[in-house]
Every structure is written in structure tokens, then in C-alpha cells.
mmCIF file of C-alpha atoms and ligand atoms in Angstrom:
data_model
loop_
_atom_site.group_PDB
_atom_site.id
_atom_site.type_symbol
_atom_site.label_atom_id
_atom_site.label_comp_id
_atom_site.label_asym_id
_atom_site.label_seq_id
_atom_site.Cartn_x
_atom_site.Cartn_y
_atom_site.Cartn_z
ATOM 1 C CA MET T 1 0.123 -0.188 0.126
ATOM 2 C CA GLU T 2 1.211 3.402 -1.377
ATOM 3 C CA TYR T 3 1.357 6.197 2.046
ATOM 4 C CA ILE T 4 0.960 9.824 1.793
ATOM 5 C CA LYS T 5 4.250 11.347 1.711
ATOM 6 C CA THR T 6 3.445 14.180 4.593
ATOM 7 C CA ILE T 7 6.976 15.450 5.208
ATOM 8 C CA TYR T 8 10.256 14.940 3.300
ATOM 9 C CA LEU T 9 14.018 16.379 3.118
ATOM 10 C CA LYS T 10 14.627 16.930 -0.914
ATOM 11 C CA ASP T 11 18.379 18.848 -1.111
ATOM 12 C CA ASP T 12 18.329 19.946 3.109
ATOM 13 C CA LYS T 13 15.086 21.808 2.306
ATOM 14 C CA LEU T 14 12.041 20.651 4.170
ATOM 15 C CA PHE T 15 8.991 20.110 2.928
ATOM 16 C CA ILE T 16 5.756 19.684 4.482
ATOM 17 C CA LEU T 17 2.028 18.755 3.419
ATOM 18 C CA ASP T 18 -0.278 22.125 4.356
ATOM 19 C CA GLN T 19 -2.798 19.931 6.282
ATOM 20 C CA ARG T 20 -4.485 23.092 6.974
ATOM 21 C CA LEU T 21 -5.896 22.888 3.287
ATOM 22 C CA LEU T 22 -6.826 19.370 2.932
ATOM 23 C CA PRO T 23 -9.161 17.890 1.690
ATOM 24 C CA ASN T 24 -9.400 20.973 -0.639
ATOM 25 C CA GLU T 25 -5.920 21.403 -1.386
ATOM 26 C CA GLU T 26 -3.390 19.027 -1.451
ATOM 27 C CA LYS T 27 -0.082 21.634 -1.056
ATOM 28 C CA TYR T 28 3.541 20.940 -0.094
ATOM 29 C CA ILE T 29 5.241 24.381 1.852
ATOM 30 C CA GLU T 30 8.771 24.628 2.888
ATOM 31 C CA LEU T 31 10.192 25.284 6.343
ATOM 32 C CA LYS T 32 12.657 27.330 5.966
ATOM 33 C CA ASP T 33 13.928 27.820 9.391
ATOM 34 C CA GLU T 34 12.560 27.243 13.305
ATOM 35 C CA LYS T 35 10.190 30.012 12.902
ATOM 36 C CA ASP T 36 8.422 28.168 9.986
ATOM 37 C CA VAL T 37 8.548 24.464 11.850
ATOM 38 C CA TYR T 38 7.366 26.345 15.028
ATOM 39 C CA ASN T 39 4.405 28.195 13.475
ATOM 40 C CA ALA T 40 3.410 25.040 11.278
ATOM 41 C CA ILE T 41 3.536 22.633 14.479
ATOM 42 C CA LYS T 42 1.479 25.402 16.425
ATOM 43 C CA ASN T 43 -1.142 26.247 13.539
ATOM 44 C CA LEU T 44 -1.588 22.332 12.601
ATOM 45 C CA ALA T 45 -0.203 22.836 9.286
ATOM 46 C CA ILE T 46 1.481 19.569 10.942
ATOM 47 C CA ARG T 47 -0.522 17.446 13.275
ATOM 48 C CA GLY T 48 -0.260 14.286 14.692
ATOM 49 C CA ALA T 49 2.361 13.491 17.435
ATOM 50 C CA PRO T 50 4.486 11.083 15.226
ATOM 51 C CA ALA T 51 5.193 13.719 12.905
ATOM 52 C CA ILE T 52 5.191 16.566 15.147
ATOM 53 C CA GLY T 53 8.688 14.791 16.393
ATOM 54 C CA ILE T 54 9.953 13.896 12.772
ATOM 55 C CA CYS T 55 9.225 17.663 11.203
ATOM 56 C CA ALA T 56 10.938 18.522 14.404
ATOM 57 C CA SER T 57 13.883 16.989 13.827
ATOM 58 C CA TYR T 58 14.074 18.166 10.197
ATOM 59 C CA GLY T 59 12.881 21.087 11.604
ATOM 60 C CA VAL T 60 16.783 21.752 13.901
ATOM 61 C CA TYR T 61 18.980 20.190 11.539
ATOM 62 C CA ILE T 62 17.780 22.765 8.288
ATOM 63 C CA SER T 63 17.033 25.510 10.739
ATOM 64 C CA LEU T 64 20.666 25.391 12.463
ATOM 65 C CA LEU T 65 22.114 25.301 8.934
ATOM 66 C CA LYS T 66 21.547 28.583 7.986
ATOM 67 C CA TYR T 67 23.586 30.041 10.607
ATOM 68 C CA ASN T 68 27.546 30.539 11.033
ATOM 69 C CA TYR T 69 29.114 29.165 13.760
ATOM 70 C CA LYS T 70 32.619 31.101 15.247
ATOM 71 C CA ASN T 71 33.532 27.950 17.224
ATOM 72 C CA PHE T 72 31.737 24.772 18.846
ATOM 73 C CA THR T 73 30.362 27.022 22.088
ATOM 74 C CA GLU T 74 28.361 29.467 19.853
ATOM 75 C CA PHE T 75 27.021 26.325 18.317
ATOM 76 C CA LYS T 76 25.643 24.583 20.984
ATOM 77 C CA THR T 77 24.110 27.559 22.504
ATOM 78 C CA LYS T 78 22.087 28.075 19.399
ATOM 79 C CA SER T 79 21.728 24.694 19.320
ATOM 80 C CA LYS T 80 19.776 24.532 22.360
ATOM 81 C CA GLU T 81 17.859 27.722 21.473
ATOM 82 C CA VAL T 82 16.818 26.180 18.214
ATOM 83 C CA ILE T 83 15.465 22.607 19.954
ATOM 84 C CA ASN T 84 14.031 24.811 22.695
ATOM 85 C CA PHE T 85 12.534 27.373 21.157
ATOM 86 C CA ILE T 86 10.583 24.133 18.430
ATOM 87 C CA GLY T 87 10.380 22.558 21.645
ATOM 88 C CA SER T 88 7.930 24.994 23.213
ATOM 89 C CA SER T 89 5.923 24.819 20.099
ATOM 90 C CA ARG T 90 2.942 22.044 21.230
ATOM 91 C CA PRO T 91 2.874 20.718 24.902
ATOM 92 C CA THR T 92 0.698 17.678 25.035
ATOM 93 C CA ALA T 93 2.235 15.068 22.457
ATOM 94 C CA TYR T 94 5.211 13.783 24.514
ATOM 95 C CA ASN T 95 6.771 12.223 20.477
ATOM 96 C CA LEU T 96 8.106 15.650 20.041
ATOM 97 C CA PHE T 97 9.949 15.466 22.935
ATOM 98 C CA TYR T 98 11.038 12.240 22.465
ATOM 99 C CA CYS T 99 12.208 13.273 19.497
ATOM 100 C CA LEU T 100 14.457 16.947 20.783
ATOM 101 C CA LYS T 101 16.011 14.551 23.542
ATOM 102 C CA ARG T 102 17.648 11.974 20.961
ATOM 103 C CA ILE T 103 18.920 15.053 18.534
ATOM 104 C CA GLU T 104 20.155 16.661 21.581
ATOM 105 C CA ASN T 105 22.042 13.695 22.569
ATOM 106 C CA ILE T 106 23.941 13.605 19.080
ATOM 107 C CA ILE T 107 24.651 16.466 19.633
ATOM 108 C CA ASN T 108 26.484 16.261 22.728
ATOM 109 C CA SER T 109 28.156 12.848 21.238
ATOM 110 C CA THR T 110 30.565 15.516 19.471
ATOM 111 C CA ASN T 111 32.258 18.273 19.540
ATOM 112 C CA GLU T 112 32.982 19.529 15.692
ATOM 113 C CA ILE T 113 30.478 21.145 14.214
ATOM 114 C CA ASN T 114 30.697 19.820 11.142
ATOM 115 C CA GLU T 115 30.191 16.361 12.533
ATOM 116 C CA ALA T 116 27.621 17.557 14.759
ATOM 117 C CA ILE T 117 25.315 19.104 11.597
ATOM 118 C CA ASN T 118 26.334 15.343 9.679
ATOM 119 C CA LEU T 119 25.242 13.379 13.237
ATOM 120 C CA ILE T 120 21.832 15.745 12.906
ATOM 121 C CA LYS T 121 21.181 14.830 9.778
ATOM 122 C CA SER T 122 21.490 10.988 9.879
ATOM 123 C CA GLU T 123 19.452 11.151 13.496
ATOM 124 C CA ALA T 124 16.252 12.552 12.056
ATOM 125 C CA ILE T 125 16.303 10.381 8.656
ATOM 126 C CA LYS T 126 16.649 7.570 11.298
ATOM 127 C CA ILE T 127 13.668 9.300 13.356
ATOM 128 C CA HIS T 128 11.387 8.885 10.165
ATOM 129 C CA ASN T 129 12.379 5.604 8.733
ATOM 130 C CA GLU T 130 12.341 3.996 12.580
ATOM 131 C CA ASP T 131 8.509 5.517 12.238
ATOM 132 C CA LEU T 132 7.684 4.076 9.113
ATOM 133 C CA GLU T 133 8.799 0.854 10.371
ATOM 134 C CA LYS T 134 7.141 0.830 13.619
ATOM 135 C CA SER T 135 3.342 1.906 11.827
ATOM 136 C CA GLU T 136 4.518 -1.216 9.817
ATOM 137 C CA LYS T 137 4.544 -3.388 12.926
ATOM 138 C CA ILE T 138 1.657 -0.990 15.390
ATOM 139 C CA GLY T 139 -0.488 -2.374 11.814
ATOM 140 C CA GLU T 140 0.316 -6.064 12.168
ATOM 141 C CA ASN T 141 0.732 -6.572 15.869
ATOM 142 C CA GLY T 142 -2.967 -4.644 15.663
ATOM 143 C CA LEU T 143 -4.246 -7.437 12.709
ATOM 144 C CA LEU T 144 -5.056 -9.955 16.117
ATOM 145 C CA ILE T 145 -7.140 -7.726 17.755
ATOM 146 C CA LEU T 146 -10.013 -7.225 15.166
ATOM 147 C CA PRO T 147 -13.096 -9.539 14.565
ATOM 148 C CA ASN T 148 -14.573 -10.842 11.637
ATOM 149 C CA ASN T 149 -16.088 -7.774 9.313
ATOM 150 C CA PRO T 150 -15.260 -5.693 12.544
ATOM 151 C CA ARG T 151 -17.394 -1.891 12.306
ATOM 152 C CA ILE T 152 -14.664 0.660 14.137
ATOM 153 C CA ILE T 153 -14.717 4.128 14.870
ATOM 154 C CA SER T 154 -11.850 6.634 14.802
ATOM 155 C CA HIS T 155 -11.224 9.700 15.895
ATOM 156 C CA CYS T 156 -8.937 12.512 15.448
ATOM 157 C CA ASN T 157 -6.532 11.031 12.513
ATOM 158 C CA ALA T 158 -4.181 8.808 13.456
ATOM 159 C CA GLY T 159 -3.182 7.426 9.825
ATOM 160 C CA GLY T 160 -0.080 8.445 7.423
ATOM 161 C CA LEU T 161 -1.057 12.409 7.392
ATOM 162 C CA ALA T 162 0.361 11.968 11.642
ATOM 163 C CA THR T 163 2.914 9.760 11.340
ATOM 164 C CA GLY T 164 6.160 8.666 8.655
ATOM 165 C CA GLY T 165 4.226 5.777 7.168
ATOM 166 C CA GLY T 166 0.734 4.495 7.286
ATOM 167 C CA GLY T 167 0.227 5.714 10.772
ATOM 168 C CA THR T 168 -0.380 4.022 13.911
ATOM 169 C CA SER T 169 -4.657 3.243 15.007
ATOM 170 C CA LEU T 170 -5.840 3.637 11.094
ATOM 171 C CA SER T 171 -2.282 1.690 9.966
ATOM 172 C CA ILE T 172 -4.260 -1.711 11.484
ATOM 173 C CA ILE T 173 -6.981 -0.488 9.349
ATOM 174 C CA TYR T 174 -4.646 -0.777 6.725
ATOM 175 C CA LYS T 175 -3.137 -3.736 7.173
ATOM 176 C CA ALA T 176 -7.203 -5.271 7.567
ATOM 177 C CA LYS T 177 -7.732 -4.006 3.967
ATOM 178 C CA GLU T 178 -4.231 -5.430 2.345
ATOM 179 C CA LYS T 179 -5.772 -8.711 3.719
ATOM 180 C CA ASN T 180 -8.851 -8.121 2.557
ATOM 181 C CA LYS T 181 -10.812 -8.207 5.564
ATOM 182 C CA ASN T 182 -14.471 -6.625 5.608
ATOM 183 C CA ILE T 183 -13.405 -3.400 7.143
ATOM 184 C CA PHE T 184 -15.783 -0.558 8.331
ATOM 185 C CA VAL T 185 -15.352 2.755 9.608
ATOM 186 C CA TYR T 186 -17.519 5.524 11.307
ATOM 187 C CA VAL T 187 -15.031 8.729 11.498
ATOM 188 C CA ASP T 188 -15.615 11.331 14.284
ATOM 189 C CA GLU T 189 -15.695 14.153 12.946
ATOM 190 C CA THR T 190 -13.696 15.627 15.361
ATOM 191 C CA ARG T 191 -14.354 19.110 16.962
ATOM 192 C CA PRO T 192 -13.186 21.778 16.250
ATOM 193 C CA LEU T 193 -10.830 20.978 14.035
ATOM 194 C CA LEU T 194 -12.083 18.609 11.932
ATOM 195 C CA GLN T 195 -9.009 16.049 11.780
ATOM 196 C CA GLY T 196 -11.476 13.283 11.405
ATOM 197 C CA SER T 197 -13.700 14.544 8.497
ATOM 198 C CA ARG T 198 -11.032 16.539 6.950
ATOM 199 C CA LEU T 199 -7.781 14.424 7.073
ATOM 200 C CA THR T 200 -9.278 10.737 8.387
ATOM 201 C CA ALA T 201 -12.242 10.516 5.453
ATOM 202 C CA TRP T 202 -9.984 11.911 2.582
ATOM 203 C CA GLU T 203 -7.264 9.219 3.820
ATOM 204 C CA LEU T 204 -9.279 6.526 3.664
ATOM 205 C CA LYS T 205 -11.127 7.434 0.146
ATOM 206 C CA LYS T 206 -7.756 7.069 -0.902
ATOM 207 C CA GLN T 207 -7.212 3.987 0.134
ATOM 208 C CA ASN T 208 -10.842 3.175 -1.534
ATOM 209 C CA ILE T 209 -11.997 2.145 2.777
ATOM 210 C CA PRO T 210 -15.259 2.018 3.173
ATOM 211 C CA TYR T 211 -16.450 5.045 6.276
ATOM 212 C CA GLN T 212 -19.473 7.066 6.827
ATOM 213 C CA VAL T 213 -18.593 10.395 8.783
ATOM 214 C CA ILE T 214 -20.440 11.102 11.788
ATOM 215 C CA THR T 215 -20.722 13.888 14.370
ATOM 216 C CA ASP T 216 -18.973 13.274 17.667
ATOM 217 C CA ASN T 217 -21.901 13.228 19.688
ATOM 218 C CA THR T 218 -23.597 10.373 17.167
ATOM 219 C CA ALA T 219 -21.172 7.930 18.239
ATOM 220 C CA ALA T 220 -22.657 6.837 22.224
ATOM 221 C CA PHE T 221 -26.158 6.061 20.439
ATOM 222 C CA LEU T 222 -24.593 3.785 16.956
ATOM 223 C CA MET T 223 -22.834 1.590 20.092
ATOM 224 C CA LYS T 224 -26.144 1.669 21.506
ATOM 225 C CA MET T 225 -27.837 0.517 18.547
ATOM 226 C CA GLY T 226 -25.035 -2.195 18.320
ATOM 227 C CA PHE T 227 -23.276 -0.913 14.877
ATOM 228 C CA VAL T 228 -20.267 -0.809 16.387
ATOM 229 C CA ASP T 229 -17.721 -3.412 17.055
ATOM 230 C CA LEU T 230 -14.532 -1.927 18.189
ATOM 231 C CA ILE T 231 -12.654 1.728 19.374
ATOM 232 C CA LEU T 232 -9.230 2.786 17.547
ATOM 233 C CA VAL T 233 -7.508 5.653 19.229
ATOM 234 C CA GLY T 234 -4.302 7.177 18.549
ATOM 235 C CA ALA T 235 -2.620 8.908 21.976
ATOM 236 C CA ASP T 236 -0.636 11.386 22.324
ATOM 237 C CA ARG T 237 1.113 10.736 25.664
ATOM 238 C CA ILE T 238 0.777 7.158 27.510
ATOM 239 C CA ALA T 239 1.725 7.206 31.280
ATOM 240 C CA LYS T 240 3.885 5.039 33.373
ATOM 241 C CA ASN T 241 -0.004 3.994 34.592
ATOM 242 C CA GLY T 242 -1.739 3.621 30.428
ATOM 243 C CA ASP T 243 -3.448 6.571 31.407
ATOM 244 C CA PHE T 244 -3.127 8.783 27.706
ATOM 245 C CA ALA T 245 -3.647 12.014 26.626
ATOM 246 C CA ASN T 246 -5.462 12.150 22.553
ATOM 247 C CA LYS T 247 -7.482 14.097 20.770
ATOM 248 C CA ILE T 248 -10.488 15.401 22.779
ATOM 249 C CA GLY T 249 -13.403 13.845 22.733
ATOM 250 C CA THR T 250 -11.193 9.894 23.162
ATOM 251 C CA TYR T 251 -12.362 10.050 27.105
ATOM 252 C CA SER T 252 -16.101 10.160 26.104
ATOM 253 C CA LEU T 253 -15.853 7.411 23.584
ATOM 254 C CA ALA T 254 -13.937 5.062 26.403
ATOM 255 C CA VAL T 255 -16.599 5.884 28.702
ATOM 256 C CA ASN T 256 -19.452 4.871 25.890
ATOM 257 C CA ALA T 257 -17.376 2.094 25.457
ATOM 258 C CA HIS T 258 -17.270 0.876 28.509
ATOM 259 C CA TYR T 259 -20.955 1.578 29.277
ATOM 260 C CA HIS T 260 -21.851 -0.594 25.937
ATOM 261 C CA GLY T 261 -18.890 -3.761 27.069
ATOM 262 C CA ILE T 262 -17.075 -2.757 23.235
ATOM 263 C CA PRO T 263 -13.300 -3.028 23.399
ATOM 264 C CA PHE T 264 -11.615 0.331 23.613
ATOM 265 C CA TYR T 265 -7.768 -0.147 21.842
ATOM 266 C CA THR T 266 -5.385 3.145 21.671
ATOM 267 C CA ALA T 267 -2.098 2.175 19.219
ATOM 268 C CA ALA T 268 0.639 4.158 19.401
ATOM 269 C CA PRO T 269 5.015 3.657 19.189
ATOM 270 C CA ILE T 270 6.816 3.556 22.015
ATOM 271 C CA SER T 271 7.657 7.429 21.651
ATOM 272 C CA THR T 272 4.519 7.722 22.683
ATOM 273 C CA PHE T 273 5.175 6.813 26.676
ATOM 274 C CA ASP T 274 6.571 9.273 29.093
ATOM 275 C CA PHE T 275 8.681 7.421 31.783
ATOM 276 C CA ASN T 276 9.087 10.403 33.612
ATOM 277 C CA ILE T 277 5.079 10.515 35.024
ATOM 278 C CA GLU T 278 3.255 8.238 37.026
ATOM 279 C CA ASN T 279 -0.392 8.936 35.531
ATOM 280 C CA GLY T 280 -2.133 11.163 33.030
ATOM 281 C CA ASN T 281 -3.045 13.635 35.694
ATOM 282 C CA GLN T 282 1.035 15.070 35.696
ATOM 283 C CA ILE T 283 0.222 15.955 31.432
ATOM 284 C CA PRO T 284 0.010 18.749 29.917
ATOM 285 C CA ILE T 285 -2.761 19.521 28.064
ATOM 286 C CA GLU T 286 -2.528 22.261 25.043
ATOM 287 C CA GLN T 287 -5.468 25.221 25.689
ATOM 288 C CA ARG T 288 -6.022 26.349 21.987
ATOM 289 C CA ASP T 289 -7.467 30.099 20.564
ATOM 290 C CA LYS T 290 -10.920 30.724 21.712
ATOM 291 C CA PHE T 291 -11.593 31.097 17.615
ATOM 292 C CA GLU T 292 -10.918 27.706 16.900
ATOM 293 C CA VAL T 293 -14.267 27.039 18.955
ATOM 294 C CA ILE T 294 -16.707 30.253 18.244
ATOM 295 C CA LYS T 295 -15.732 30.190 14.181
ATOM 296 C CA PHE T 296 -16.356 27.253 11.853
ATOM 297 C CA SER T 297 -15.102 27.646 8.779
ATOM 298 C CA ASP T 298 -14.930 30.988 8.042
ATOM 299 C CA SER T 299 -18.085 31.657 10.363
ATOM 300 C CA ILE T 300 -18.958 32.991 13.043
ATOM 301 C CA VAL T 301 -21.164 30.428 15.502
ATOM 302 C CA ALA T 302 -20.791 32.102 18.892
ATOM 303 C CA PRO T 303 -21.288 35.258 20.145
ATOM 304 C CA ILE T 304 -18.044 36.991 19.440
ATOM 305 C CA ASP T 305 -17.151 37.970 22.021
ATOM 306 C CA SER T 306 -17.766 34.400 24.145
ATOM 307 C CA ASP T 307 -15.829 33.292 26.538
ATOM 308 C CA VAL T 308 -14.600 29.682 25.742
ATOM 309 C CA TYR T 309 -12.754 26.642 27.054
ATOM 310 C CA ASN T 310 -10.965 24.383 24.430
ATOM 311 C CA PRO T 311 -8.684 21.948 25.416
ATOM 312 C CA ALA T 312 -6.633 20.543 22.623
ATOM 313 C CA PHE T 313 -6.663 16.962 24.704
ATOM 314 C CA ASP T 314 -8.243 14.927 27.036
ATOM 315 C CA ILE T 315 -6.778 12.318 29.237
ATOM 316 C CA THR T 316 -8.719 8.343 29.565
ATOM 317 C CA PRO T 317 -7.912 6.489 32.755
ATOM 318 C CA HIS T 318 -6.444 3.357 32.239
ATOM 319 C CA ASN T 319 -8.918 1.000 33.305
ATOM 320 C CA LEU T 320 -11.506 2.034 30.783
ATOM 321 C CA ILE T 321 -8.958 0.541 28.464
ATOM 322 C CA THR T 322 -8.828 -2.799 26.667
ATOM 323 C CA GLY T 323 -5.363 -2.993 25.346
ATOM 324 C CA ILE T 324 -2.603 -0.947 23.885
ATOM 325 C CA ILE T 325 -1.251 -1.621 20.671
ATOM 326 C CA THR T 326 2.758 -1.063 20.156
ATOM 327 C CA GLU T 327 5.703 -1.615 17.788
ATOM 328 C CA PHE T 328 6.680 -4.691 20.414
ATOM 329 C CA GLY T 329 3.049 -5.818 20.659
ATOM 330 C CA ILE T 330 -0.362 -5.457 22.509
ATOM 331 C CA ILE T 331 0.283 -4.327 26.265
ATOM 332 C CA TYR T 332 -2.924 -5.561 28.530
ATOM 333 C CA PRO T 333 -3.208 -4.915 32.242
ATOM 334 C CA PRO T 334 -2.261 -4.658 34.378
ATOM 335 C CA PHE T 335 -0.792 -1.473 33.023
ATOM 336 C CA TYR T 336 1.912 -0.268 35.799
ATOM 337 C CA GLU T 337 3.961 -3.515 35.471
ATOM 338 C CA ASN T 338 3.335 -4.013 31.512
ATOM 339 C CA ILE T 339 4.100 -0.799 30.750
ATOM 340 C CA SER T 340 6.949 -0.966 33.559
ATOM 341 C CA ASN T 341 8.485 -4.494 31.858
ATOM 342 C CA LEU T 342 9.185 -2.146 28.541
ATOM 343 C CA ILE T 343 11.048 0.000 30.199
ATOM 344 C CA GLU T 344 14.496 -0.463 30.296
ATOM 345 C CA LYS T 345 14.314 -2.260 27.598
ATOM 346 C CA VAL T 346 13.589 1.181 25.657
ATOM 347 C CA TRP T 347 13.472 4.396 27.193
ATOM 348 C CA ILE T 348 16.004 7.379 26.052
ATOM 349 C CA LYS T 349 17.204 8.933 29.047
HETATM 350 O O1 MRU Q 401 -4.157 18.422 17.435
HETATM 351 P P1 MRU Q 401 -3.546 17.641 16.667
HETATM 352 O O2 MRU Q 401 -4.648 16.986 15.427
HETATM 353 O O3 MRU Q 401 -2.051 16.837 16.040
HETATM 354 O O4 MRU Q 401 -3.812 15.664 17.843
HETATM 355 C C1 MRU Q 401 -3.720 14.318 16.827
HETATM 356 C C2 MRU Q 401 -4.310 13.172 17.924
HETATM 357 O O5 MRU Q 401 -4.730 13.691 19.211
HETATM 358 C C3 MRU Q 401 -4.100 12.231 17.236
HETATM 359 O O6 MRU Q 401 -4.255 11.150 17.755
HETATM 360 C C4 MRU Q 401 -2.378 11.532 17.991
HETATM 361 O O7 MRU Q 401 -1.839 12.749 18.062
HETATM 362 C C5 MRU Q 401 -1.696 10.439 17.795
HETATM 363 S S1 MRU Q 401 -1.588 10.471 15.662
HETATM 364 C C6 MRU Q 401 -0.583 9.031 15.231
#
């Protein structure tokens, strides 16, 4: 299956598919420096936890190429500044910090400017390629939990647009399609920025996977009518006890799935796990601009001076999760114990 090229580096220039324009226009834009990278991540031109991390890694590389340095100390000071700046673009998705940490570690492994720059480039490419492989493995591992003829609710976009490969939770759907499984997806539109209807539906249509777009508030009724076999979502940050942050509305899906006895899975690579935190209360939740809610496309849909509460993510507690699908396999309860078993193997300090 051919996946969307969400991000690429060509002749030391960084390009991304501008996701703000989808599904109406497929346009690649160049990100020329750390300000472009910061804005692209902040304004969701590129979004989805793994894709943000990949973009940030390449972003450090192309930004550091622009400057002249008198010596390594000056280079190191600038690299710290660029890493911190790009890292301040969005607070919730852990992949951003995981990838920037890897870039920082690689810089610390040398004291020569040209070598450092080359190492950053190869580390960014490695992060990108690894993500592609992780998507494949998550997809294959996820096949194990699919019943026959599954009808699945998806939320936000955890597909090719959000990763370096086919996605996390959508990768499972793509693998099922490759195996000729009869699969059907209910696509939550995902208010306020419609990553479901704009992006997931666009991806599924491209891959010829049958779907219906639903408003977010339709999901519970579909469950009640017995039309849903499984909920499959992505994750932005997973704590040591399995609590996880994902797009706002994920928690409602989990509560409704629990009530109706429907399996609820999240899929994510290990780079989404934050082994520094014990539980979901410690995950920073991004608050976004009130106009994302007050405006719908170009129309004003609430009194313009309304006060708005607009968290981009919510936390789903581990007791509502059936399993976490990773590139290493599926993690089941007890989550604290089973996630801890992974820590020593894979943690980047
Ligand atoms: O605000 P977004 O669009 O970056 O939110 C994205 C999500 O919540 C995704 O579900 C998550 O990043 C997983 S992407 C594989």
C-alpha cells in the first residue's frame, strides 16, 4: 500500500503537506527555519504526535544550517536555543520531546560542528525511517485484535498524515484492507478542527476503505444500536500507568465504550510513552485559541465575545482501556506492571 508523503527532506530543504488545506487542496510548503517549523507545528499545518516529532527533528537540522558559528560553544548555544524554541510549539504530544532529546543527545556526542550537523541529519532521517517501520509493526500487531467484519469508530487522525508511515490506529485498518478483511469505519468528525472528517475521511477515501463520517455526538447512539465492534484511537502521551492523552473527545468514547461493553484500544509507538510520569494528571494539556470554537470554517457560530474552554486533548484513564497496541506487541492490564517491563528495554534518558 502506498502511503501519503506527509513530510520530506530534499536537497537540505524541508517540505510538509499543509494539512490545514485538506481535503480541498494538496499543497506542499517549505519550512525554511525554526520560526517556520514552530508555526507549522503550532498552527497544525503538520500535526499528529509522531509527525510533529519527525518535523521537529528535521527542523533543528535545517535551522542550524542557516547560521555561521565561530566555534563549537557558539554552535551548541544556538542548537539549544533552536531545540527549546521548537519544543515550545505544542506541549502535549510526547514524541516532540522524545525526538528533540535524541537530537540533543547526538549533538552531545561530538565537539565538532560539521560532524554534529551531519549527525543531526542522519538522526532525523533515522527517526523518520524508524517511524515508518513502527507504523508497519503496529498495523500488523493490531490485526490480532480485529474481529471478523469489524465496524470501528475512529477519532481525530492517526493515519499516514500523523506519522512517517501508514499511521498508528489507521495502520491497523490499512493492514486489514491488505488482507482483504471486510472492514468499515465510522469517522468521528472531531470538533473543533475536524481532523476526522477533513483528514481521516480523506485518507480512507484514497485507500478505498468504506466509511461514514459521523458527528462526534453520534458515536454513543451507534454503540447503543449495536453497530460498533471496536474503538481504535491514537495517543499523544501515555503515562507509566497507561492513562493517556489524545484528541479531545477520546475520553467520552472510552466512557461510552465501557458502558456498552465495547473493546477500546489505543495504538502508539514507544516514543509516545512518557516514562517520567506516573499518571495522566501529570500530562500537560494544550489550551487552544477560542476562535477555533467560535468560528466554523469562515462563519461565526457563537457570539464573538463568548468566553470559550478549548482544550486540545483529554485524558483517558487506564481502567477504560482494553489494550495498547505498540510496535513491540499489545500491552494489556495490569498496565503499570506491563509498561514498567518495557521501560528498561527502550527508555531514552
Ligand atoms: O491536535 P492534533 O491533530 O495534533 O491531535 C492529534 C491526535 O490527537 C492523534 O490522535 C494523535 O496525535 C495520534 S497520531 C498517530
